Amino acid sequence: MFAQTFVNGLLLGGVYGVATIGFSMVWGVMGIINLAHGAYIMMGAYFSYMLASRLGIDPFVSMPLVMAALFCVGFTVQHLLLNPVMRTSVLLTLAMTFGLELFLVDLFVALFTSDIRSVNTSYSSQALAVGPVLISYVRLAAALLSLTLAAFLYLVLTRTRLGQAILATALDREAARLMGIFPERIYNYTAGIGAALAGAAGSLASTLFPISPGLGNSFIGAVFVITVLGGIGSVTGAVAAGFVYALIQSFAASYLGVNYQEIVAFGLFLAILIVRPQGLFGKRFFGEV
Amino acid sequence: MSLLRVEKLDLRYGDSQVLWAIDLAVEEGRISALVGANGAGKTTLMRAIAGLVRPSAGRISFGGEDLARVPAETRVRRGIALVPEGRRLFAGLSVRENLMLGAHVRTDRSAVADDLSKIFALFPELEKLSGQIAGTMSGGQQQMCAVGRALMARPRLLLIDEMSLGLAPVVVDRIAMALKSVNAEDGITMLLVEQDVELALEIASHATVMDTGRVVLDGPSTALIDDPKIREAYMGLAA
């Protein structure tokens, strides 16, 4: 049971990582705690479900499409709603994203009802047997894709002109302006990338979990914990913390019972806030200590 | 011809006015200095020229063009680069990344690469430390990196705010020499803000003295250096 629990946690960790990176990056770069991030994940799951049920496109195949759609949503929301609010008060964005979350969840209840949907693929129930341990192909693919996405984002941030502009704006907004970087444009792209990653997480989630308008709510708690655990704004921290969180949750569920998984995870969250508010890895945003 | 002209500039923060009818002209190709005590408004004036704060009245023009509606981000593209007070490097990024961000607005890749090697020739330690996280370097190295970052924009006008603050005299001399050589070789016009009046008058050919938000004196450095009022008030020397 130990090995199976360990593998289950490990496989889920990648998905948690992807669900968190976008949220953490938006928080680190703009100081926005995007409470609508869960709704973006839910939207990603529904887009994947629609493309799978109507057009028969496998969620793993349609993922780039879902990410592109969510990029546009995140970009537009930032441009039209959040940038104007940020000019007066960053704190107000909290109220704004909370409202957006409620709006989007209710919108999807109205569009799709609260019925639970699921995406079934031919390989859904297949698993690779390694000794006594069963490794679900879907979960394995989801975990590997998560790591690929995280690595890709890391390269974008460190190697591209846009990535460097994002980091510069995060580290010193005014100095970035002196370099000719328009912060609000960077915010639009950052929000777009954050939403695209939420979309990818939703896409992966659609292959693993039942889909309902409340799907995002079950993620947002974990996303908060993992962000703080990994250090706000840190891509590598979010991935590592995603695995830590999933392993703890997985062991708590199988040794103490499912009811305990959240209690243990959030207890850990509070403990970390008190003991190591800078995150497990001590790094906030790209060396900003 | 004046590359930069500031005319009758007023600036207020809320209820308090910090700049009063400032007139300033910076001649093309020269090094000019802005000197005066703490709180004279020198940094505010620099920030207004760079576009980071908005004047309440008056005019700033660059190369004959009014800058009133030009945001800071666009002023870099027109050729105004500022080395801000306190350097403001991107502390978590490497020296090379900081320098390349200075060239963010440029698309001429091969010229950017040439300019990077020029900066490395000017400040050889930056090349040795190019992979180092900028925030972990000494103050002098950081100031060299900040000057290099601004030069990477290939500006027509380089604004430098308090270059010498908190640095060892040896380092200050080196950066001053570097600025003089860049000015002589590339003809980049410079405006320095300095608390160290002696240093400013040594580097610059022309200086403007400010006091509590107003311009009080203006003239060639050679004339100011012998001015008994300047010697007494700002250099602590007997007239």
PDB file of C-alpha atoms in Angstrom, chain B residues 1 58 65 78 94 100 102 116 134 147 170 173 195 200 220 234 238:
ATOM      1  CA  MET B   1      21.888  73.639 -29.944  1.00  0.00           C
ATOM      2  CA  GLY B  58       5.980  74.386 -17.813  1.00  0.00           C
ATOM      3  CA  GLU B  65       9.993  68.061 -29.479  1.00  0.00           C
ATOM      4  CA  ARG B  78      13.416  58.659 -28.186  1.00  0.00           C
ATOM      5  CA  SER B  94      22.078  38.308 -13.508  1.00  0.00           C
ATOM      6  CA  MET B 100      20.256  43.131 -21.924  1.00  0.00           C
ATOM      7  CA  GLY B 102      18.713  47.974 -20.944  1.00  0.00           C
ATOM      8  CA  LEU B 116      27.534  44.725 -24.804  1.00  0.00           C
ATOM      9  CA  ALA B 134      23.053  41.624  -9.572  1.00  0.00           C
ATOM     10  CA  VAL B 147      25.440  52.800 -15.905  1.00  0.00           C
ATOM     11  CA  VAL B 170      38.468  54.993  -6.187  1.00  0.00           C
ATOM     12  CA  ASP B 173      36.891  58.053 -10.131  1.00  0.00           C
ATOM     13  CA  GLN B 195      25.844  66.105  -4.143  1.00  0.00           C
ATOM     14  CA  ALA B 200      30.527  67.423 -10.534  1.00  0.00           C
ATOM     15  CA  PRO B 220      30.448  77.048 -17.015  1.00  0.00           C
ATOM     16  CA  TYR B 234      28.774  73.793  -1.323  1.00  0.00           C
ATOM     17  CA  ALA B 238      37.093  79.278   2.463  1.00  0.00           C
TER      18      ALA B 238
END
